[in-house]
Amino acid sequence: MQFAVIGNPIHHSLSPILHNSAFKSLGVVGFYSRYLLENPENFSSLKNLHLTGANITVPFKEIAFKSCNEVFGIAQEIGAVNTLVFEKEKILGYNTDALGFYQCIESLNPKNTLIIGAGGSAKALACILKAKGISTTILNRSQSRLESFIALGFHTATFENFTPKECFDLIINTTPAGLTNDSLPLDSTLLAPLLDSTKFAFDLVYGRETPFLTLAKSLNIPHSDGKQMLINQAILAFEIFMESQKIPINKTILRQSMQTAL
Ligand code: NDP
């Protein structure tokens, strides 16, 4: 069985390490690689790779959703998928980012959250938080991407028109600010008081301490980067892949192998 993570860029992806570690630990014959898709118009040609399944990353999660014949669970509301199963005649789509994130913050039991950023991952997080009954506000630097959140009934604001009237139990940075530079997702005069009054700060970026997390740390706010979310979404995707092939697996071994792979 062949699997791959598909995106552009793709060289940085840690998914092959996670999935190949699971194949090895479980004794399942399978291989997982990276695939650089340069042109989104070629998305339908992925069928020719004869993959059993795939993960989809930036910037193809929405186009992958559109190419599916069937979409399951919360992915239908999100409008984006990160996990595909290729059947003979059909492509099946799932979103494991949403639940992978939720598993990270479930024990915090937040009543309300603030999401900074309004891209594809913000949509996944917002939809699962809403499904769990948690009040969610989306804050973005520009208006246009907020429109689809407004249509789904979320509270939204741009940086200019944001006047916080409440403290948030959880603040999540879903922007790539701080990934390759030293910038905060929003100005510190607005961000610092927000972080100072929250119970937990979460950044989707992993692999480095972003200025967002450094600021939370300096204010003594408990915080986390996105590494555990990455591992959780991979575990959930691997379970979908194996279920699609009717291969029973030991979930404890799967979890242990991915948890220690990075
Ligand atoms: P998108 O490109 O879809 O969205 C990015 C959002 O961030 C947009 O709303 C954009 O605003 C905003 N933004 C971009 N740059 C800045 C900036 N410098 N300052 C303020 N706002 C900014 O990205 P995704 O949602 O797909 O991914 C976002 C991040 O999450 C990436 O870093 C990705 O690596 C990470 N990620 C991590 C995962 C994990 O498992 N840990 C899973 C998925 C994603 P505007 O609308 O104005 O352009």
PDB file of C-alpha atoms and ligand atoms in Angstrom:
ATOM      1  CA  MET A   1       0.000   0.000   0.000  1.00  0.00           C
ATOM      2  CA  GLN A   2       1.281   3.441  -0.962  1.00  0.00           C
ATOM      3  CA  PHE A   3       0.293   6.664   0.788  1.00  0.00           C
ATOM      4  CA  ALA A   4       1.537  10.257   0.484  1.00  0.00           C
ATOM      5  CA  VAL A   5       1.149  13.764   1.802  1.00  0.00           C
ATOM      6  CA  ILE A   6       0.377  16.184  -1.041  1.00  0.00           C
ATOM      7  CA  GLY A   7       1.025  19.923  -0.948  1.00  0.00           C
ATOM      8  CA  ASN A   8       3.171  22.820  -2.120  1.00  0.00           C
ATOM      9  CA  PRO A   9       5.678  23.287  -0.530  1.00  0.00           C
ATOM     10  CA  ILE A  10       6.017  19.790   0.884  1.00  0.00           C
ATOM     11  CA  HIS A  11       9.689  19.191   1.741  1.00  0.00           C
ATOM     12  CA  HIS A  12       9.153  20.257   5.378  1.00  0.00           C
ATOM     13  CA  SER A  13       6.283  17.830   6.072  1.00  0.00           C
ATOM     14  CA  LEU A  14       6.755  15.501   9.055  1.00  0.00           C
ATOM     15  CA  SER A  15       3.853  13.236   8.042  1.00  0.00           C
ATOM     16  CA  PRO A  16       6.075  10.566   6.376  1.00  0.00           C
ATOM     17  CA  ILE A  17       8.048  10.141   9.635  1.00  0.00           C
ATOM     18  CA  LEU A  18       4.820   9.688  11.626  1.00  0.00           C
ATOM     19  CA  HIS A  19       3.102   7.260   9.237  1.00  0.00           C
ATOM     20  CA  ASN A  20       6.183   5.177   8.375  1.00  0.00           C
ATOM     21  CA  SER A  21       6.929   4.818  12.076  1.00  0.00           C
ATOM     22  CA  ALA A  22       3.400   3.460  12.578  1.00  0.00           C
ATOM     23  CA  PHE A  23       3.740   0.969   9.677  1.00  0.00           C
ATOM     24  CA  LYS A  24       6.977  -0.317  11.185  1.00  0.00           C
ATOM     25  CA  SER A  25       5.702  -0.576  14.769  1.00  0.00           C
ATOM     26  CA  LEU A  26       2.464  -2.285  13.724  1.00  0.00           C
ATOM     27  CA  GLY A  27       4.129  -4.652  11.242  1.00  0.00           C
ATOM     28  CA  VAL A  28       1.829  -3.444   8.446  1.00  0.00           C
ATOM     29  CA  VAL A  29       3.323  -3.462   4.939  1.00  0.00           C
ATOM     30  CA  GLY A  30       2.908   0.094   3.696  1.00  0.00           C
ATOM     31  CA  PHE A  31       4.921   3.123   2.634  1.00  0.00           C
ATOM     32  CA  TYR A  32       4.186   6.843   2.982  1.00  0.00           C
ATOM     33  CA  SER A  33       5.988   9.540   0.960  1.00  0.00           C
ATOM     34  CA  ARG A  34       5.785  13.242   0.060  1.00  0.00           C
ATOM     35  CA  TYR A  35       4.330  14.480  -3.228  1.00  0.00           C
ATOM     36  CA  LEU A  36       4.839  18.005  -4.539  1.00  0.00           C
ATOM     37  CA  LEU A  37       1.814  19.079  -6.583  1.00  0.00           C
ATOM     38  CA  GLU A  38       2.853  22.187  -8.472  1.00  0.00           C
ATOM     39  CA  ASN A  39      -0.365  22.946 -10.274  1.00  0.00           C
ATOM     40  CA  PRO A  40      -3.773  22.648  -8.558  1.00  0.00           C
ATOM     41  CA  GLU A  41      -5.347  22.062 -11.980  1.00  0.00           C
ATOM     42  CA  ASN A  42      -3.590  18.688 -11.921  1.00  0.00           C
ATOM     43  CA  PHE A  43      -5.390  17.620  -8.768  1.00  0.00           C
ATOM     44  CA  SER A  44      -7.569  15.051 -10.537  1.00  0.00           C
ATOM     45  CA  SER A  45      -4.415  13.436 -11.984  1.00  0.00           C
ATOM     46  CA  LEU A  46      -3.513  12.248  -8.481  1.00  0.00           C
ATOM     47  CA  LYS A  47      -5.652   9.190  -9.182  1.00  0.00           C
ATOM     48  CA  ASN A  48      -2.890   8.060 -11.554  1.00  0.00           C
ATOM     49  CA  LEU A  49      -0.459   7.743  -8.613  1.00  0.00           C
ATOM     50  CA  HIS A  50      -2.424   4.630  -7.526  1.00  0.00           C
ATOM     51  CA  LEU A  51      -2.288   5.647  -3.893  1.00  0.00           C
ATOM     52  CA  THR A  52      -4.433   3.873  -1.308  1.00  0.00           C
ATOM     53  CA  GLY A  53      -4.807   7.093   0.627  1.00  0.00           C
ATOM     54  CA  ALA A  54      -3.332  10.552   1.052  1.00  0.00           C
ATOM     55  CA  ASN A  55      -3.093  13.512   3.351  1.00  0.00           C
ATOM     56  CA  ILE A  56      -3.571  16.966   1.885  1.00  0.00           C
ATOM     57  CA  THR A  57      -1.859  20.063   3.131  1.00  0.00           C
ATOM     58  CA  VAL A  58      -1.507  23.761   2.223  1.00  0.00           C
ATOM     59  CA  PRO A  59      -2.849  24.982  -0.215  1.00  0.00           C
ATOM     60  CA  PHE A  60      -5.000  22.110  -1.522  1.00  0.00           C
ATOM     61  CA  LYS A  61      -7.466  21.250   1.271  1.00  0.00           C
ATOM     62  CA  GLU A  62     -10.391  23.081  -0.380  1.00  0.00           C
ATOM     63  CA  ILE A  63      -9.710  21.787  -3.884  1.00  0.00           C
ATOM     64  CA  ALA A  64      -9.384  18.283  -2.429  1.00  0.00           C
ATOM     65  CA  PHE A  65     -12.809  18.725  -0.833  1.00  0.00           C
ATOM     66  CA  LYS A  66     -14.284  19.608  -4.240  1.00  0.00           C
ATOM     67  CA  SER A  67     -12.698  16.575  -5.872  1.00  0.00           C
ATOM     68  CA  CYS A  68     -14.274  14.106  -3.416  1.00  0.00           C
ATOM     69  CA  ASN A  69     -17.231  11.926  -4.388  1.00  0.00           C
ATOM     70  CA  GLU A  70     -18.201  11.563  -0.736  1.00  0.00           C
ATOM     71  CA  VAL A  71     -17.235  13.673   2.287  1.00  0.00           C
ATOM     72  CA  PHE A  72     -17.737  12.457   5.845  1.00  0.00           C
ATOM     73  CA  GLY A  73     -18.412  14.099   9.210  1.00  0.00           C
ATOM     74  CA  ILE A  74     -17.470  17.660  10.094  1.00  0.00           C
ATOM     75  CA  ALA A  75     -15.530  18.073   6.805  1.00  0.00           C
ATOM     76  CA  GLN A  76     -18.899  18.760   5.143  1.00  0.00           C
ATOM     77  CA  GLU A  77     -19.344  21.970   7.172  1.00  0.00           C
ATOM     78  CA  ILE A  78     -15.655  22.956   7.035  1.00  0.00           C
ATOM     79  CA  GLY A  79     -15.504  22.626   3.245  1.00  0.00           C
ATOM     80  CA  ALA A  80     -11.939  21.285   3.389  1.00  0.00           C
ATOM     81  CA  VAL A  81     -10.404  17.811   3.752  1.00  0.00           C
ATOM     82  CA  ASN A  82      -6.921  16.724   4.834  1.00  0.00           C
ATOM     83  CA  THR A  83      -7.427  12.957   4.415  1.00  0.00           C
ATOM     84  CA  LEU A  84      -8.407  11.084   1.253  1.00  0.00           C
ATOM     85  CA  VAL A  85      -9.117   7.414   0.604  1.00  0.00           C
ATOM     86  CA  PHE A  86      -8.946   6.337  -3.040  1.00  0.00           C
ATOM     87  CA  GLU A  87     -11.464   3.631  -3.899  1.00  0.00           C
ATOM     88  CA  LYS A  88     -11.755   2.119  -7.383  1.00  0.00           C
ATOM     89  CA  GLU A  89     -14.358   4.606  -8.594  1.00  0.00           C
ATOM     90  CA  LYS A  90     -14.554   7.092  -5.763  1.00  0.00           C
ATOM     91  CA  ILE A  91     -12.526   9.519  -3.672  1.00  0.00           C
ATOM     92  CA  LEU A  92     -13.634   9.678  -0.021  1.00  0.00           C
ATOM     93  CA  GLY A  93     -12.766  12.759   2.064  1.00  0.00           C
ATOM     94  CA  TYR A  94     -12.323  13.406   5.800  1.00  0.00           C
ATOM     95  CA  ASN A  95     -11.039  16.210   8.011  1.00  0.00           C
ATOM     96  CA  THR A  96      -8.903  15.013  10.948  1.00  0.00           C
ATOM     97  CA  ASP A  97      -7.384  18.462  11.711  1.00  0.00           C
ATOM     98  CA  ALA A  98     -10.559  19.477  13.547  1.00  0.00           C
ATOM     99  CA  LEU A  99     -10.766  16.542  15.959  1.00  0.00           C
ATOM    100  CA  GLY A 100      -6.957  16.401  16.231  1.00  0.00           C
ATOM    101  CA  PHE A 101      -7.028  19.985  17.519  1.00  0.00           C
ATOM    102  CA  TYR A 102     -10.013  19.404  19.815  1.00  0.00           C
ATOM    103  CA  GLN A 103      -8.283  16.466  21.507  1.00  0.00           C
ATOM    104  CA  CYS A 104      -5.485  18.902  22.485  1.00  0.00           C
ATOM    105  CA  ILE A 105      -7.751  21.350  24.303  1.00  0.00           C
ATOM    106  CA  GLU A 106     -10.670  19.178  25.469  1.00  0.00           C
ATOM    107  CA  SER A 107      -9.367  18.879  29.050  1.00  0.00           C
ATOM    108  CA  LEU A 108      -9.223  22.693  29.367  1.00  0.00           C
ATOM    109  CA  ASN A 109     -13.025  22.753  29.074  1.00  0.00           C
ATOM    110  CA  PRO A 110     -13.118  26.292  27.573  1.00  0.00           C
ATOM    111  CA  LYS A 111     -16.411  28.203  27.557  1.00  0.00           C
ATOM    112  CA  ASN A 112     -15.298  30.714  24.921  1.00  0.00           C
ATOM    113  CA  THR A 113     -12.394  31.017  22.491  1.00  0.00           C
ATOM    114  CA  LEU A 114     -10.778  33.603  20.253  1.00  0.00           C
ATOM    115  CA  ILE A 115      -9.291  32.413  16.958  1.00  0.00           C
ATOM    116  CA  ILE A 116      -6.789  34.732  15.257  1.00  0.00           C
ATOM    117  CA  GLY A 117      -6.762  34.132  11.488  1.00  0.00           C
ATOM    118  CA  ALA A 118      -9.532  33.092   9.107  1.00  0.00           C
ATOM    119  CA  GLY A 119      -7.929  30.549   6.789  1.00  0.00           C
ATOM    120  CA  GLY A 120      -8.582  26.846   6.241  1.00  0.00           C
ATOM    121  CA  SER A 121      -7.350  25.691   9.631  1.00  0.00           C
ATOM    122  CA  ALA A 122      -9.283  28.433  11.432  1.00  0.00           C
ATOM    123  CA  LYS A 123     -12.427  27.084   9.737  1.00  0.00           C
ATOM    124  CA  ALA A 124     -11.692  23.524  10.918  1.00  0.00           C
ATOM    125  CA  LEU A 125     -11.147  24.701  14.499  1.00  0.00           C
ATOM    126  CA  ALA A 126     -14.157  27.015  14.520  1.00  0.00           C
ATOM    127  CA  CYS A 127     -16.470  24.263  13.243  1.00  0.00           C
ATOM    128  CA  ILE A 128     -15.413  21.695  15.848  1.00  0.00           C
ATOM    129  CA  LEU A 129     -15.592  24.262  18.677  1.00  0.00           C
ATOM    130  CA  LYS A 130     -19.102  25.196  17.525  1.00  0.00           C
ATOM    131  CA  ALA A 131     -20.071  21.504  17.327  1.00  0.00           C
ATOM    132  CA  LYS A 132     -18.921  21.136  20.937  1.00  0.00           C
ATOM    133  CA  GLY A 133     -21.024  24.131  22.027  1.00  0.00           C
ATOM    134  CA  ILE A 134     -18.078  26.491  22.662  1.00  0.00           C
ATOM    135  CA  SER A 135     -18.638  30.167  21.811  1.00  0.00           C
ATOM    136  CA  THR A 136     -16.048  31.248  19.223  1.00  0.00           C
ATOM    137  CA  THR A 137     -14.959  34.631  17.863  1.00  0.00           C
ATOM    138  CA  ILE A 138     -12.812  34.940  14.724  1.00  0.00           C
ATOM    139  CA  LEU A 139     -10.392  37.865  14.460  1.00  0.00           C
ATOM    140  CA  ASN A 140      -8.660  38.502  11.132  1.00  0.00           C
ATOM    141  CA  ARG A 141      -6.549  41.282   9.601  1.00  0.00           C
ATOM    142  CA  SER A 142      -8.814  41.551   6.544  1.00  0.00           C
ATOM    143  CA  GLN A 143     -12.569  41.268   6.042  1.00  0.00           C
ATOM    144  CA  SER A 144     -12.925  39.066   2.973  1.00  0.00           C
ATOM    145  CA  ARG A 145     -12.136  35.691   4.574  1.00  0.00           C
ATOM    146  CA  LEU A 146     -14.468  36.492   7.474  1.00  0.00           C
ATOM    147  CA  GLU A 147     -17.526  36.341   5.198  1.00  0.00           C
ATOM    148  CA  SER A 148     -17.769  32.541   5.204  1.00  0.00           C
ATOM    149  CA  PHE A 149     -17.539  32.554   9.031  1.00  0.00           C
ATOM    150  CA  ILE A 150     -20.341  35.141   9.216  1.00  0.00           C
ATOM    151  CA  ALA A 151     -22.445  32.870   6.999  1.00  0.00           C
ATOM    152  CA  LEU A 152     -21.924  30.053   9.531  1.00  0.00           C
ATOM    153  CA  GLY A 153     -23.076  32.297  12.401  1.00  0.00           C
ATOM    154  CA  PHE A 154     -19.736  33.073  14.108  1.00  0.00           C
ATOM    155  CA  HIS A 155     -18.865  36.331  15.879  1.00  0.00           C
ATOM    156  CA  THR A 156     -16.176  37.986  13.748  1.00  0.00           C
ATOM    157  CA  ALA A 157     -14.052  41.139  13.728  1.00  0.00           C
ATOM    158  CA  THR A 158     -11.125  42.659  11.893  1.00  0.00           C
ATOM    159  CA  PHE A 159      -8.192  44.046  13.870  1.00  0.00           C
ATOM    160  CA  GLU A 160      -9.494  47.599  13.241  1.00  0.00           C
ATOM    161  CA  ASN A 161     -13.050  47.083  14.460  1.00  0.00           C
ATOM    162  CA  PHE A 162     -12.331  44.697  17.361  1.00  0.00           C
ATOM    163  CA  THR A 163     -13.457  45.943  20.781  1.00  0.00           C
ATOM    164  CA  PRO A 164     -13.208  42.984  23.161  1.00  0.00           C
ATOM    165  CA  LYS A 165     -16.113  42.863  25.621  1.00  0.00           C
ATOM    166  CA  GLU A 166     -15.148  39.612  27.335  1.00  0.00           C
ATOM    167  CA  CYS A 167     -12.106  37.589  28.426  1.00  0.00           C
ATOM    168  CA  PHE A 168     -11.452  34.422  26.411  1.00  0.00           C
ATOM    169  CA  ASP A 169     -10.641  31.086  28.073  1.00  0.00           C
ATOM    170  CA  LEU A 170      -8.551  30.078  25.075  1.00  0.00           C
ATOM    171  CA  ILE A 171      -6.774  32.136  22.378  1.00  0.00           C
ATOM    172  CA  ILE A 172      -5.521  30.341  19.272  1.00  0.00           C
ATOM    173  CA  ASN A 173      -3.118  31.664  16.653  1.00  0.00           C
ATOM    174  CA  THR A 174      -3.985  30.052  13.310  1.00  0.00           C
ATOM    175  CA  THR A 175      -1.922  32.488  11.226  1.00  0.00           C
ATOM    176  CA  PRO A 176       1.566  31.603   9.958  1.00  0.00           C
ATOM    177  CA  ALA A 177       2.938  34.775  11.629  1.00  0.00           C
ATOM    178  CA  GLY A 178       6.132  33.802  13.408  1.00  0.00           C
ATOM    179  CA  LEU A 179       6.690  30.699  11.280  1.00  0.00           C
ATOM    180  CA  THR A 180       9.532  32.195   9.252  1.00  0.00           C
ATOM    181  CA  ASN A 181       9.918  35.625  10.879  1.00  0.00           C
ATOM    182  CA  ASP A 182       9.625  37.381  14.233  1.00  0.00           C
ATOM    183  CA  SER A 183       6.195  38.911  13.773  1.00  0.00           C
ATOM    184  CA  LEU A 184       3.151  38.658  16.028  1.00  0.00           C
ATOM    185  CA  PRO A 185      -0.214  37.850  14.398  1.00  0.00           C
ATOM    186  CA  LEU A 186      -1.547  41.180  15.664  1.00  0.00           C
ATOM    187  CA  ASP A 187      -0.127  44.266  17.291  1.00  0.00           C
ATOM    188  CA  SER A 188       1.147  43.707  20.841  1.00  0.00           C
ATOM    189  CA  THR A 189      -0.927  46.621  22.188  1.00  0.00           C
ATOM    190  CA  LEU A 190      -4.045  44.599  21.345  1.00  0.00           C
ATOM    191  CA  LEU A 191      -2.618  41.087  21.807  1.00  0.00           C
ATOM    192  CA  ALA A 192      -0.860  41.482  25.189  1.00  0.00           C
ATOM    193  CA  PRO A 193      -3.999  42.433  27.198  1.00  0.00           C
ATOM    194  CA  LEU A 194      -5.945  39.642  25.456  1.00  0.00           C
ATOM    195  CA  LEU A 195      -3.292  37.058  26.349  1.00  0.00           C
ATOM    196  CA  ASP A 196      -2.901  38.450  29.868  1.00  0.00           C
ATOM    197  CA  SER A 197      -6.561  37.672  30.603  1.00  0.00           C
ATOM    198  CA  THR A 198      -6.770  34.227  28.977  1.00  0.00           C
ATOM    199  CA  LYS A 199      -6.344  30.786  30.569  1.00  0.00           C
ATOM    200  CA  PHE A 200      -4.462  29.182  27.680  1.00  0.00           C
ATOM    201  CA  ALA A 201      -2.671  30.203  24.456  1.00  0.00           C
ATOM    202  CA  PHE A 202      -2.376  27.750  21.557  1.00  0.00           C
ATOM    203  CA  ASP A 203      -0.342  28.196  18.358  1.00  0.00           C
ATOM    204  CA  LEU A 204      -0.851  25.926  15.345  1.00  0.00           C
ATOM    205  CA  VAL A 205       2.738  26.506  14.274  1.00  0.00           C
ATOM    206  CA  TYR A 206       5.128  23.825  15.505  1.00  0.00           C
ATOM    207  CA  GLY A 207       8.893  23.329  15.448  1.00  0.00           C
ATOM    208  CA  ARG A 208       9.780  26.751  16.828  1.00  0.00           C
ATOM    209  CA  GLU A 209       8.688  29.072  19.594  1.00  0.00           C
ATOM    210  CA  THR A 210       6.756  31.833  17.843  1.00  0.00           C
ATOM    211  CA  PRO A 211       6.615  35.424  19.141  1.00  0.00           C
ATOM    212  CA  PHE A 212       2.946  34.678  20.013  1.00  0.00           C
ATOM    213  CA  LEU A 213       4.035  31.875  22.383  1.00  0.00           C
ATOM    214  CA  THR A 214       6.989  33.887  23.687  1.00  0.00           C
ATOM    215  CA  LEU A 215       4.570  36.678  24.641  1.00  0.00           C
ATOM    216  CA  ALA A 216       2.211  34.202  26.362  1.00  0.00           C
ATOM    217  CA  LYS A 217       5.174  32.716  28.233  1.00  0.00           C
ATOM    218  CA  SER A 218       6.361  36.154  29.390  1.00  0.00           C
ATOM    219  CA  LEU A 219       2.881  36.750  30.836  1.00  0.00           C
ATOM    220  CA  ASN A 220       2.938  33.351  32.626  1.00  0.00           C
ATOM    221  CA  ILE A 221       0.046  32.046  30.535  1.00  0.00           C
ATOM    222  CA  PRO A 222      -0.011  28.252  29.975  1.00  0.00           C
ATOM    223  CA  HIS A 223       0.597  27.560  26.277  1.00  0.00           C
ATOM    224  CA  SER A 224       1.209  24.948  23.612  1.00  0.00           C
ATOM    225  CA  ASP A 225       2.477  24.788  20.042  1.00  0.00           C
ATOM    226  CA  GLY A 226       0.862  22.711  17.246  1.00  0.00           C
ATOM    227  CA  LYS A 227       2.986  19.570  17.510  1.00  0.00           C
ATOM    228  CA  GLN A 228       0.426  17.503  19.411  1.00  0.00           C
ATOM    229  CA  MET A 229      -2.292  18.547  16.939  1.00  0.00           C
ATOM    230  CA  LEU A 230      -0.077  17.341  14.102  1.00  0.00           C
ATOM    231  CA  ILE A 231       0.373  13.971  15.823  1.00  0.00           C
ATOM    232  CA  ASN A 232      -3.338  13.653  16.655  1.00  0.00           C
ATOM    233  CA  GLN A 233      -4.503  14.370  13.094  1.00  0.00           C
ATOM    234  CA  ALA A 234      -1.995  11.796  11.793  1.00  0.00           C
ATOM    235  CA  ILE A 235      -3.229   9.102  14.221  1.00  0.00           C
ATOM    236  CA  LEU A 236      -6.839   9.747  13.171  1.00  0.00           C
ATOM    237  CA  ALA A 237      -5.896   9.660   9.466  1.00  0.00           C
ATOM    238  CA  PHE A 238      -3.948   6.414   9.894  1.00  0.00           C
ATOM    239  CA  GLU A 239      -6.982   4.820  11.570  1.00  0.00           C
ATOM    240  CA  ILE A 240      -9.144   5.875   8.593  1.00  0.00           C
ATOM    241  CA  PHE A 241      -6.592   4.423   6.134  1.00  0.00           C
ATOM    242  CA  MET A 242      -6.480   1.068   7.943  1.00  0.00           C
ATOM    243  CA  GLU A 243     -10.260   0.876   8.384  1.00  0.00           C
ATOM    244  CA  SER A 244     -10.698   1.506   4.653  1.00  0.00           C
ATOM    245  CA  GLN A 245      -8.503  -1.549   3.980  1.00  0.00           C
ATOM    246  CA  LYS A 246     -10.166  -3.571   6.772  1.00  0.00           C
ATOM    247  CA  ILE A 247      -6.795  -4.022   8.503  1.00  0.00           C
ATOM    248  CA  PRO A 248      -7.237  -4.370  12.274  1.00  0.00           C
ATOM    249  CA  ILE A 249      -4.586  -2.489  14.263  1.00  0.00           C
ATOM    250  CA  ASN A 250      -3.543  -2.117  17.878  1.00  0.00           C
ATOM    251  CA  LYS A 251      -4.435   1.518  18.623  1.00  0.00           C
ATOM    252  CA  THR A 252      -2.157   1.680  21.673  1.00  0.00           C
ATOM    253  CA  ILE A 253       0.863   0.735  19.544  1.00  0.00           C
ATOM    254  CA  LEU A 254      -0.228   3.239  16.850  1.00  0.00           C
ATOM    255  CA  ARG A 255      -0.474   6.047  19.412  1.00  0.00           C
ATOM    256  CA  GLN A 256       2.852   5.161  21.084  1.00  0.00           C
ATOM    257  CA  SER A 257       4.728   4.949  17.787  1.00  0.00           C
ATOM    258  CA  MET A 258       3.498   8.311  16.462  1.00  0.00           C
ATOM    259  CA  GLN A 259       3.863   9.971  19.862  1.00  0.00           C
ATOM    260  CA  THR A 260       7.562   9.095  20.001  1.00  0.00           C
ATOM    261  CA  ALA A 261       8.405   9.432  16.278  1.00  0.00           C
ATOM    262  CA  LEU A 262       9.231  13.159  16.208  1.00  0.00           C
TER     263      LEU A 262
HETATM  264  P1  NDP B   1      -4.265  29.992   5.333  1.00  0.00           P
HETATM  265  O1  NDP B   1      -3.292  30.516   4.355  1.00  0.00           O
HETATM  266  O2  NDP B   1      -5.509  29.317   4.836  1.00  0.00           O
HETATM  267  O3  NDP B   1      -4.767  31.207   6.309  1.00  0.00           O
HETATM  268  C1  NDP B   1      -3.872  32.073   6.929  1.00  0.00           C
HETATM  269  C2  NDP B   1      -4.644  33.141   7.759  1.00  0.00           C
HETATM  270  O4  NDP B   1      -3.659  33.861   8.481  1.00  0.00           O
HETATM  271  C3  NDP B   1      -5.419  34.139   6.931  1.00  0.00           C
HETATM  272  O5  NDP B   1      -6.589  34.486   7.630  1.00  0.00           O
HETATM  273  C4  NDP B   1      -4.473  35.362   6.853  1.00  0.00           C
HETATM  274  O6  NDP B   1      -5.142  36.604   6.842  1.00  0.00           O
HETATM  275  C5  NDP B   1      -3.746  35.259   8.176  1.00  0.00           C
HETATM  276  N1  NDP B   1      -2.361  35.747   8.101  1.00  0.00           N
HETATM  277  C6  NDP B   1      -1.363  35.317   7.287  1.00  0.00           C
HETATM  278  N2  NDP B   1      -0.202  35.956   7.571  1.00  0.00           N
HETATM  279  C7  NDP B   1      -0.494  36.817   8.585  1.00  0.00           C
HETATM  280  C8  NDP B   1       0.270  37.756   9.307  1.00  0.00           C
HETATM  281  N3  NDP B   1       1.588  37.934   9.066  1.00  0.00           N
HETATM  282  N4  NDP B   1      -0.346  38.482  10.277  1.00  0.00           N
HETATM  283  C9  NDP B   1      -1.646  38.321  10.534  1.00  0.00           C
HETATM  284  N5  NDP B   1      -2.446  37.440   9.880  1.00  0.00           N
HETATM  285  C10 NDP B   1      -1.870  36.696   8.917  1.00  0.00           C
HETATM  286  O7  NDP B   1      -3.442  29.023   6.297  1.00  0.00           O
HETATM  287  P2  NDP B   1      -3.940  27.750   7.103  1.00  0.00           P
HETATM  288  O8  NDP B   1      -5.126  28.108   7.911  1.00  0.00           O
HETATM  289  O9  NDP B   1      -4.044  26.571   6.211  1.00  0.00           O
HETATM  290  O10 NDP B   1      -2.670  27.466   8.067  1.00  0.00           O
HETATM  291  C11 NDP B   1      -2.274  28.420   9.008  1.00  0.00           C
HETATM  292  C12 NDP B   1      -1.108  27.901   9.853  1.00  0.00           C
HETATM  293  O11 NDP B   1      -1.487  26.747  10.611  1.00  0.00           O
HETATM  294  C13 NDP B   1       0.132  27.519   9.039  1.00  0.00           C
HETATM  295  O12 NDP B   1       1.255  28.022   9.707  1.00  0.00           O
HETATM  296  C14 NDP B   1       0.115  25.987   9.099  1.00  0.00           C
HETATM  297  O13 NDP B   1       1.418  25.457   9.017  1.00  0.00           O
HETATM  298  C15 NDP B   1      -0.495  25.733  10.468  1.00  0.00           C
HETATM  299  N6  NDP B   1      -1.169  24.423  10.578  1.00  0.00           N
HETATM  300  C16 NDP B   1      -0.779  23.551  11.571  1.00  0.00           C
HETATM  301  C17 NDP B   1      -1.399  22.332  11.728  1.00  0.00           C
HETATM  302  C18 NDP B   1      -0.966  21.395  12.815  1.00  0.00           C
HETATM  303  O14 NDP B   1      -1.299  20.204  12.750  1.00  0.00           O
HETATM  304  N7  NDP B   1      -0.265  21.868  13.820  1.00  0.00           N
HETATM  305  C19 NDP B   1      -2.495  21.900  10.814  1.00  0.00           C
HETATM  306  C20 NDP B   1      -2.854  22.899   9.821  1.00  0.00           C
HETATM  307  C21 NDP B   1      -2.203  24.106   9.724  1.00  0.00           C
HETATM  308  P3  NDP B   1      -5.769  37.266   5.480  1.00  0.00           P
HETATM  309  O15 NDP B   1      -7.131  36.634   5.328  1.00  0.00           O
HETATM  310  O16 NDP B   1      -5.840  38.708   5.817  1.00  0.00           O
HETATM  311  O17 NDP B   1      -4.832  36.947   4.373  1.00  0.00           O
END
